[in-house]
Tab-separated table of C-alpha atoms in Angstrom:
chain	number	residue	atom	x	y	z
A	1	MET	CA	44.843	169.443	257.659
A	2	LYS	CA	48.588	169.012	258.119
A	3	THR	CA	49.542	167.541	261.487
A	4	THR	CA	52.324	169.441	263.250
A	5	VAL	CA	55.382	167.736	264.734
A	6	ILE	CA	54.193	168.590	268.262
A	7	GLN	CA	50.771	167.075	267.574
A	8	LYS	CA	52.415	163.928	266.257
A	9	LEU	CA	54.581	163.683	269.359
A	10	SER	CA	51.542	164.185	271.594
A	11	LEU	CA	49.743	161.339	269.880
A	12	LEU	CA	52.794	159.098	270.211
A	13	ILE	CA	53.261	159.931	273.894
A	14	CYS	CA	49.746	158.639	274.608
A	15	GLY	CA	50.895	155.213	273.494
A	16	VAL	CA	54.400	155.111	274.921
A	17	SER	CA	53.594	153.362	278.193
A	18	PHE	CA	54.083	149.907	276.703
A	19	ILE	CA	57.850	150.583	276.440
A	20	SER	CA	59.519	149.512	279.651
A	21	SER	CA	62.419	151.389	281.227
A	22	PRO	CA	65.851	149.736	281.090
A	23	MET	CA	67.110	147.940	284.216
A	24	ALA	CA	70.107	149.264	286.150
A	25	ASP	CA	72.652	147.020	284.364
A	26	GLU	CA	70.823	147.053	281.035
A	27	ILE	CA	72.045	149.100	278.106
A	28	GLU	CA	69.336	150.164	275.686
A	29	LEU	CA	70.652	151.841	272.545
A	30	LEU	CA	68.119	153.391	270.168
A	31	HIS	CA	69.339	153.199	266.559
A	32	TRP	CA	68.177	152.732	262.976
A	33	TRP	CA	70.718	150.159	261.833
A	34	THR	CA	68.358	147.473	260.528
A	35	SER	CA	69.739	146.231	257.195
A	36	LYS	CA	71.690	142.966	256.860
A	37	SER	CA	75.097	144.639	257.060
A	38	GLU	CA	74.044	147.051	259.803
A	39	ALA	CA	72.738	144.155	261.893
A	40	GLY	CA	76.255	142.705	261.805
A	41	ALA	CA	77.660	146.015	263.028
A	42	VAL	CA	75.150	146.118	265.897
A	43	LEU	CA	76.066	142.544	266.869
A	44	ALA	CA	79.689	143.659	267.162
A	45	LEU	CA	78.638	146.342	269.650
A	46	GLU	CA	76.369	143.971	271.551
A	47	LYS	CA	79.256	141.503	271.909
A	48	ALA	CA	81.564	144.237	273.203
A	49	ILE	CA	78.987	145.286	275.815
A	50	THR	CA	77.870	141.860	277.023
A	51	GLU	CA	81.506	140.784	277.452
A	52	GLN	CA	81.748	143.503	280.128
A	53	GLY	CA	78.834	142.051	282.092
A	54	TYR	CA	76.029	144.331	280.908
A	55	THR	CA	72.720	143.235	279.453
A	56	TRP	CA	71.954	144.388	275.921
A	57	LYS	CA	68.401	145.500	275.189
A	58	PRO	CA	67.708	145.717	271.434
A	59	PHE	CA	65.857	148.875	270.364
A	60	SER	CA	65.988	149.443	266.615
A	61	ILE	CA	63.647	151.631	264.571
A	62	SER	CA	63.537	151.019	260.811
A	63	GLY	CA	64.035	153.868	258.364
A	64	GLY	CA	67.387	154.526	256.693
A	65	GLY	CA	67.397	158.293	257.228
A	66	GLY	CA	66.692	158.049	260.967
A	67	GLU	CA	63.544	160.211	260.902
A	68	ASN	CA	61.386	157.507	262.501
A	69	ALA	CA	64.000	156.846	265.182
A	70	MET	CA	64.266	160.545	266.048
A	71	THR	CA	60.484	160.801	266.417
A	72	VAL	CA	60.470	157.855	268.845
A	73	LEU	CA	63.449	159.316	270.719
A	74	LYS	CA	61.663	162.650	271.191
A	75	THR	CA	58.625	160.791	272.444
A	76	ARG	CA	60.627	158.767	274.962
A	77	ALA	CA	62.636	161.762	276.188
A	78	ILE	CA	59.659	164.097	276.558
A	79	SER	CA	57.740	161.419	278.478
A	80	GLY	CA	60.640	161.033	280.940
A	81	ASN	CA	61.622	157.555	279.735
A	82	PRO	CA	64.678	157.957	277.480
A	83	PRO	CA	66.847	154.995	276.442
A	84	THR	CA	70.317	154.606	277.919
A	85	ALA	CA	71.815	155.988	274.740
A	86	ALA	CA	70.866	156.837	271.172
A	87	GLN	CA	72.421	157.087	267.740
A	88	ILE	CA	72.479	160.855	267.085
A	89	LYS	CA	74.568	162.939	264.725
A	90	GLY	CA	75.345	166.438	263.557
A	91	ASP	CA	73.628	169.473	264.997
A	92	GLU	CA	71.032	167.283	266.714
A	93	ILE	CA	73.720	166.464	269.295
A	94	LYS	CA	74.024	170.158	270.103
A	95	GLU	CA	70.241	170.579	270.141
A	96	TRP	CA	69.786	167.778	272.689
A	97	ALA	CA	72.737	169.026	274.781
A	98	LYS	CA	71.348	172.569	274.800
A	99	LEU	CA	68.111	171.196	276.262
A	100	SER	CA	70.143	169.424	279.021
A	101	PHE	CA	69.050	165.907	278.023
A	102	LEU	CA	72.581	164.525	277.549
A	103	MET	CA	75.354	163.448	279.905
A	104	PRO	CA	78.711	165.219	279.373
A	105	LEU	CA	81.560	162.857	278.486
A	106	ASP	CA	84.577	165.075	279.142
A	107	GLY	CA	86.236	162.644	281.562
A	108	ILE	CA	86.051	159.788	279.069
A	109	ALA	CA	87.255	162.051	276.259
A	110	ALA	CA	90.306	163.027	278.300
A	111	GLU	CA	91.051	159.447	279.374
A	112	GLN	CA	90.921	158.166	275.793
A	113	ASP	CA	92.597	161.284	274.365
A	114	TRP	CA	89.925	161.962	271.749
A	115	GLU	CA	91.736	165.098	270.589
A	116	ALA	CA	94.672	162.968	269.415
A	117	ILE	CA	92.817	160.135	267.669
A	118	ILE	CA	89.633	161.695	266.211
A	119	PRO	CA	89.579	164.290	263.368
A	120	PRO	CA	88.660	167.853	264.422
A	121	ILE	CA	85.658	168.058	262.062
A	122	ILE	CA	84.140	165.017	263.798
A	123	LEU	CA	84.963	166.219	267.310
A	124	GLU	CA	83.397	169.617	266.645
A	125	ARG	CA	80.043	167.951	266.047
A	126	ALA	CA	80.302	166.004	269.313
A	127	ARG	CA	80.949	169.172	271.324
A	128	PHE	CA	78.645	171.841	272.759
A	129	GLU	CA	79.897	174.813	274.817
A	130	ASP	CA	83.315	173.207	275.356
A	131	HIS	CA	81.896	169.881	276.566
A	132	PHE	CA	81.709	166.540	274.735
A	133	TYR	CA	78.259	164.952	274.581
A	134	ALA	CA	78.660	162.125	272.045
A	135	VAL	CA	81.090	159.366	271.076
A	136	PRO	CA	81.757	159.096	267.305
A	137	PHE	CA	81.555	155.637	265.700
A	138	ASN	CA	82.771	156.077	262.156
A	139	ILE	CA	83.397	158.122	259.031
A	140	HIS	CA	81.043	157.640	256.068
A	141	ARG	CA	81.677	159.026	252.596
A	142	VAL	CA	78.360	159.955	250.973
A	143	ASN	CA	79.476	160.932	247.450
A	144	TRP	CA	79.844	157.436	246.010
A	145	LEU	CA	78.495	155.950	242.798
A	146	TRP	CA	78.314	152.148	242.875
A	147	ALA	CA	78.247	150.164	239.640
A	148	ASN	CA	77.888	146.512	238.641
A	149	PRO	CA	80.666	145.976	236.038
A	150	MET	CA	79.016	142.864	234.557
A	151	VAL	CA	75.852	144.840	233.840
A	152	PHE	CA	77.917	147.591	232.222
A	153	GLU	CA	79.763	145.054	230.083
A	154	GLN	CA	76.508	143.514	228.883
A	155	ALA	CA	75.135	146.967	228.056
A	156	GLY	CA	78.321	148.078	226.276
A	157	ALA	CA	78.570	151.046	228.626
A	158	GLU	CA	81.433	152.640	230.533
A	159	ILE	CA	81.298	153.451	234.233
A	160	PRO	CA	80.834	157.256	234.338
A	161	HIS	CA	83.148	159.756	236.011
A	162	SER	CA	81.178	162.883	235.126
A	163	ILE	CA	77.521	163.809	235.102
A	164	GLU	CA	77.497	164.009	231.294
A	165	ALA	CA	78.978	160.508	231.088
A	166	PHE	CA	76.338	159.333	233.580
A	167	PHE	CA	73.533	160.196	231.154
A	168	VAL	CA	75.323	158.436	228.279
A	169	ALA	CA	75.785	155.288	230.370
A	170	ALA	CA	72.209	155.438	231.715
A	171	ASP	CA	70.802	155.515	228.182
A	172	LYS	CA	72.805	152.416	227.201
A	173	LEU	CA	71.780	150.555	230.354
A	174	GLU	CA	68.133	151.369	229.747
A	175	GLN	CA	68.333	150.273	226.102
A	176	ALA	CA	69.860	146.968	227.238
A	177	GLY	CA	66.910	146.310	229.571
A	178	PHE	CA	68.537	147.210	232.890
A	179	ILE	CA	67.422	149.713	235.529
A	180	PRO	CA	69.945	152.539	235.049
A	181	LEU	CA	69.781	153.865	238.616
A	182	ALA	CA	68.669	151.766	241.594
A	183	HIS	CA	66.909	154.102	243.990
A	184	GLY	CA	64.154	154.485	246.550
A	185	LEU	CA	61.995	157.592	246.325
A	186	GLN	CA	62.344	158.502	249.992
A	187	ASP	CA	63.092	162.105	250.909
A	188	TRP	CA	66.570	161.442	252.290
A	189	GLN	CA	67.550	159.258	249.322
A	190	ASN	CA	66.432	161.964	246.892
A	191	ALA	CA	68.402	164.528	248.886
A	192	THR	CA	71.475	162.292	248.673
A	193	ILE	CA	71.345	162.435	244.866
A	194	PHE	CA	70.688	166.183	244.894
A	195	GLU	CA	73.656	166.728	247.209
A	196	ALA	CA	75.942	164.732	244.915
A	197	ILE	CA	74.932	166.833	241.915
A	198	ALA	CA	75.375	170.041	243.926
A	199	LEU	CA	78.878	169.050	245.012
A	200	SER	CA	79.797	168.204	241.412
A	201	VAL	CA	78.370	171.369	239.821
A	202	LEU	CA	79.219	173.878	242.569
A	203	GLY	CA	82.516	172.477	243.798
A	204	HIS	CA	83.312	172.268	247.486
A	205	GLU	CA	83.724	176.015	248.110
A	206	LYS	CA	80.352	177.043	246.690
A	207	TYR	CA	78.748	173.936	248.219
A	208	LEU	CA	79.881	175.093	251.665
A	209	LYS	CA	78.636	178.614	251.015
A	210	ALA	CA	75.234	177.319	249.906
A	211	PHE	CA	74.514	174.531	252.374
A	212	PHE	CA	76.702	175.353	255.373
A	213	GLU	CA	76.840	179.161	255.341
A	214	LEU	CA	73.411	179.395	253.611
A	215	ASP	CA	74.646	182.138	251.280
A	216	ALA	CA	71.646	183.375	249.261
A	217	SER	CA	73.831	184.546	246.365
A	218	ILE	CA	74.909	180.931	245.738
A	219	ILE	CA	71.506	179.391	246.441
A	220	GLU	CA	69.888	181.743	243.896
A	221	SER	CA	72.683	181.424	241.322
A	222	GLU	CA	72.596	180.040	237.775
A	223	ASP	CA	74.834	177.206	238.982
A	224	MET	CA	72.124	176.142	241.426
A	225	VAL	CA	69.537	176.304	238.648
A	226	GLN	CA	71.747	173.857	236.715
A	227	VAL	CA	71.886	171.584	239.754
A	228	PHE	CA	68.098	171.377	239.756
A	229	LYS	CA	67.997	170.768	235.986
A	230	TYR	CA	70.377	167.799	236.280
A	231	PHE	CA	68.422	166.562	239.297
A	232	LYS	CA	65.184	166.435	237.280
A	233	GLN	CA	66.964	164.784	234.334
A	234	ILE	CA	68.179	161.956	236.579
A	235	ARG	CA	64.571	161.317	237.680
A	236	SER	CA	63.783	159.710	234.311
A	237	TYR	CA	66.322	156.917	234.889
A	238	ILE	CA	64.645	155.656	238.082
A	239	ASP	CA	62.234	152.727	237.661
A	240	LYS	CA	58.537	152.773	238.565
A	241	GLY	CA	59.077	150.397	241.502
A	242	ALA	CA	61.220	152.914	243.365
A	243	ARG	CA	58.520	154.494	245.527
A	244	ASN	CA	59.223	153.748	249.214
A	245	ARG	CA	61.985	151.289	248.296
A	246	GLN	CA	64.559	151.083	251.092
A	247	TRP	CA	68.165	151.912	250.259
A	248	ASN	CA	69.338	148.352	250.933
A	249	GLU	CA	66.632	147.005	248.610
A	250	ALA	CA	68.037	149.284	245.913
A	251	SER	CA	71.510	147.876	246.654
A	252	GLN	CA	70.126	144.384	246.124
A	253	LEU	CA	69.160	145.340	242.568
A	254	LEU	CA	72.865	145.904	241.853
A	255	ILE	CA	73.813	142.676	243.590
A	256	GLN	CA	71.244	140.718	241.537
A	257	GLY	CA	72.398	142.280	238.261
A	258	LYS	CA	69.066	144.015	237.640
A	259	ALA	CA	70.428	147.571	237.886
A	260	GLY	CA	73.617	149.261	236.785
A	261	MET	CA	74.209	152.045	239.303
A	262	GLN	CA	73.321	153.384	242.742
A	263	ILE	CA	74.192	156.776	244.234
A	264	MET	CA	74.547	156.133	247.958
A	265	GLY	CA	76.949	156.502	250.869
A	266	ASP	CA	79.371	153.709	251.706
A	267	TRP	CA	76.901	151.979	254.018
A	268	ALA	CA	75.824	150.409	250.701
A	269	LYS	CA	79.277	148.788	250.588
A	270	GLY	CA	78.475	147.012	253.830
A	271	GLU	CA	75.424	145.533	252.116
A	272	PHE	CA	77.479	144.366	249.141
A	273	THR	CA	80.014	142.730	251.454
A	274	ALA	CA	77.282	141.030	253.489
A	275	SER	CA	75.998	139.490	250.241
A	276	GLY	CA	79.395	138.061	249.353
A	277	LYS	CA	80.432	140.719	246.849
A	278	VAL	CA	83.946	142.180	246.840
A	279	PRO	CA	83.873	146.012	246.819
A	280	GLY	CA	86.014	147.386	244.029
A	281	VAL	CA	85.725	144.125	242.070
A	282	ASP	CA	82.166	142.737	241.938
A	283	ILE	CA	80.686	146.164	242.675
A	284	VAL	CA	82.871	149.069	241.569
A	285	CYS	CA	83.103	152.311	243.554
A	286	ALA	CA	83.639	155.683	241.898
A	287	ALA	CA	83.433	159.189	243.308
A	288	VAL	CA	80.082	160.374	241.996
A	289	PHE	CA	80.170	162.796	239.036
A	290	GLY	CA	83.899	163.483	239.221
A	291	THR	CA	84.109	164.539	242.873
A	292	ASP	CA	87.238	162.406	243.354
A	293	ASP	CA	89.094	164.791	245.667
A	294	MET	CA	85.987	165.928	247.547
A	295	PHE	CA	84.515	164.159	250.548
A	296	SER	CA	80.876	164.529	251.596
A	297	LEU	CA	80.934	163.580	255.269
A	298	ASN	CA	78.461	161.588	257.338
A	299	SER	CA	79.263	160.186	260.786
A	300	ASP	CA	77.306	158.282	263.433
A	301	SER	CA	77.638	159.048	267.138
A	302	LEU	CA	76.348	157.706	270.441
A	303	ALA	CA	74.947	160.028	273.118
A	304	ILE	CA	74.000	159.047	276.673
A	305	PHE	CA	70.739	160.370	278.086
A	306	LYS	CA	70.159	161.657	281.588
A	307	GLY	CA	67.527	159.634	283.398
A	308	GLY	CA	67.973	156.763	280.985
A	309	LYS	CA	69.910	154.624	283.445
A	310	GLY	CA	72.960	156.431	282.134
A	311	GLU	CA	73.902	158.086	285.423
A	312	ASP	CA	76.178	155.132	286.275
A	313	SER	CA	79.695	156.287	285.343
A	314	SER	CA	80.892	152.699	284.864
A	315	MET	CA	78.180	152.199	282.233
A	316	GLN	CA	79.212	155.387	280.433
A	317	LEU	CA	82.816	154.219	280.441
A	318	ALA	CA	81.807	150.786	279.134
A	319	LEU	CA	79.892	152.318	276.238
A	320	ALA	CA	82.604	154.794	275.277
A	321	LYS	CA	85.413	152.267	275.562
A	322	ALA	CA	83.452	149.784	273.459
A	323	VAL	CA	82.887	152.331	270.687
A	324	LEU	CA	86.494	153.519	270.467
A	325	ASP	CA	88.245	150.220	271.154
A	326	LYS	CA	90.546	149.479	268.199
A	327	ASP	CA	89.330	145.922	267.603
A	328	PHE	CA	85.709	147.054	267.787
A	329	GLN	CA	86.380	149.932	265.384
A	330	ILE	CA	87.772	147.479	262.834
A	331	ASP	CA	84.951	144.946	263.255
A	332	PHE	CA	82.121	147.495	263.315
A	333	ASN	CA	83.287	149.502	260.320
A	334	ARG	CA	83.940	146.468	258.159
A	335	HIS	CA	80.310	145.498	258.664
A	336	LYS	CA	79.018	149.055	258.307
A	337	GLY	CA	80.966	149.947	255.157
A	338	SER	CA	82.481	153.044	256.772
A	339	ILE	CA	86.061	153.686	257.868
A	340	PRO	CA	87.127	153.893	261.528
A	341	VAL	CA	86.836	157.283	263.205
A	342	ARG	CA	90.119	156.555	264.977
A	343	GLN	CA	92.923	157.782	262.763
A	344	ASP	CA	95.559	155.484	264.295
A	345	ILE	CA	94.180	152.294	262.695
A	346	ASP	CA	95.965	150.623	259.768
A	347	LEU	CA	93.550	150.146	256.825
A	348	SER	CA	95.837	147.966	254.698
A	349	ASP	CA	93.551	144.961	255.286
A	350	PHE	CA	90.407	146.899	254.375
A	351	ASP	CA	88.939	146.804	250.852
A	352	THR	CA	90.125	149.166	248.118
A	353	CYS	CA	87.010	151.358	248.400
A	354	SER	CA	87.691	151.949	252.110
A	355	GLN	CA	91.292	152.801	251.321
A	356	GLU	CA	90.159	155.279	248.655
A	357	SER	CA	87.686	156.764	251.135
A	358	SER	CA	90.512	157.272	253.638
A	359	ARG	CA	92.679	158.902	250.978
A	360	ALA	CA	89.901	161.284	249.934
A	361	PHE	CA	89.175	162.154	253.573
A	362	LYS	CA	92.787	163.091	254.278
A	363	GLN	CA	93.037	164.986	250.990
A	364	GLY	CA	89.847	166.861	251.839
A	365	GLU	CA	91.246	167.844	255.238
A	366	LEU	CA	94.262	169.407	253.523
A	367	THR	CA	92.398	171.240	250.754
A	368	GLY	CA	89.157	172.204	252.471
A	369	ALA	CA	87.182	169.787	250.249
A	370	LEU	CA	85.937	167.841	253.281
A	371	VAL	CA	82.309	168.992	253.447
A	372	PRO	CA	79.528	168.069	255.921
A	373	SER	CA	76.540	166.355	254.293
A	374	PHE	CA	73.320	168.365	254.558
A	375	ALA	CA	71.365	165.322	253.330
A	376	HIS	CA	72.543	163.396	256.399
A	377	GLY	CA	72.278	166.091	259.040
A	378	LEU	CA	75.878	167.223	259.463
A	379	ALA	CA	75.739	170.648	257.809
A	380	ASN	CA	73.099	172.538	259.747
A	381	SER	CA	70.114	172.355	262.095
A	382	SER	CA	67.215	169.948	261.639
A	383	ALA	CA	64.981	172.943	260.825
A	384	VAL	CA	67.213	173.981	257.915
A	385	GLN	CA	67.587	170.390	256.748
A	386	ASN	CA	63.809	169.904	256.752
A	387	ALA	CA	63.313	173.125	254.775
A	388	ILE	CA	65.798	171.972	252.120
A	389	PHE	CA	64.236	168.504	251.998
A	390	ASP	CA	60.782	169.990	251.495
A	391	ILE	CA	61.792	172.139	248.507
A	392	VAL	CA	64.054	169.511	246.914
A	393	ASN	CA	61.488	166.722	247.114
A	394	ARG	CA	58.533	168.795	245.948
A	395	TYR	CA	60.562	169.750	242.893
A	396	PHE	CA	61.730	166.171	242.243
A	397	ASN	CA	58.175	164.835	242.310
A	398	ASN	CA	56.595	167.595	240.223
A	399	PRO	CA	57.314	167.314	236.475
A	400	GLU	CA	56.059	170.873	235.930
A	401	ALA	CA	58.237	172.549	238.582
A	402	SER	CA	60.510	175.320	237.348
A	403	PRO	CA	64.185	175.155	238.416
A	404	GLU	CA	64.419	178.959	238.305
A	405	GLN	CA	61.438	179.374	240.622
A	406	THR	CA	62.608	176.520	242.855
A	407	VAL	CA	65.950	178.139	243.709
A	408	LEU	CA	64.069	181.246	244.859
A	409	GLN	CA	61.724	179.081	246.936
A	410	LEU	CA	64.739	177.327	248.454
A	411	SER	CA	66.361	180.633	249.347
A	412	ARG	CA	63.187	181.934	251.019
A	413	ALA	CA	62.617	178.666	252.892
A	414	VAL	CA	66.143	178.637	254.308
A	415	LYS	CA	65.940	182.306	255.338
A	416	ALA	CA	62.698	181.602	257.206
A	417	VAL	CA	64.214	178.947	259.476
A	418	ARG	CA	67.917	179.800	259.846
């Protein structure tokens, strides 16, 4: 029998008493930044907080997609023992705000002039009913393909800039004894690949219609059938050790010269940097499958919970100021692999991949090719995201699944939960 989400939460609540509530001057931030590079980013935040006289209480939950962390957060909140703050993003911010769990941050937003320094597409996801409920950390580009140039040289392959060229390169890498595509067969990682293919095949306008507007005519189209066909074809280039491999473990395969490519957001760049590799040199970045002027957006935010020792306005101010302080933005995002959410920061000292990310972001703002990532929770509600994940992953793991039937299943699943 399949256990429901509510049943799971009920079981977890029974065992939540061992988690102590934060003290009055103690800041407890729930997050899922647990890789080597992410740990450096968290240390930057801890330093910024402790320098202001607060005590930092570590509270990290492993799992790159954040699903485990969100389950624990729901458990803590429902049991009346939320953390001071939590890493939340996308429509989940609005969902928590609608349920009156979050503290409004309008005063801080006005004091720091968020409207002037943060892009509108990011601000919109921090706002609910004309009030701000979250502080954005960063801007992640999801549609990246990372490649080890030494591996490509040994295999006699060229780094691909189209999906057709990807298959040519993957064949050569495989023939040379390398893993063509470093990957972990987790739902969110699979969805990241699917999203990249969808953006490439559909283009940004049809992508938005399909995954933001949930337009059935696009979801059920021949173009979407082709997306699923390419998605299944890519499956054959993933090694047998990929099941339950974490994203950062996949990145290590590139670093060690065992794999040629990885399709992953620029948090992977933070992992390369933490291992002493120079992005753009030792590990090359390319917009995945020719999506050079498109930008698939992911962004992390911090929300403060009512009843989580977050009622103290000085603590709220300390958290917000730490997140949007210029020096912190530079330090944090260099570790994280992302670019600063503040648009008044000079990126000339950042690596070439960050500079390209910034260029693509600004270009996307002008042309409408800046699209929210459904794989990372910025395009729609968690219910819609879960429905897409379910269909996409069942198809990916079933060799007999029909792409034509799957697009119809996807359309019906989305209609049922929208």
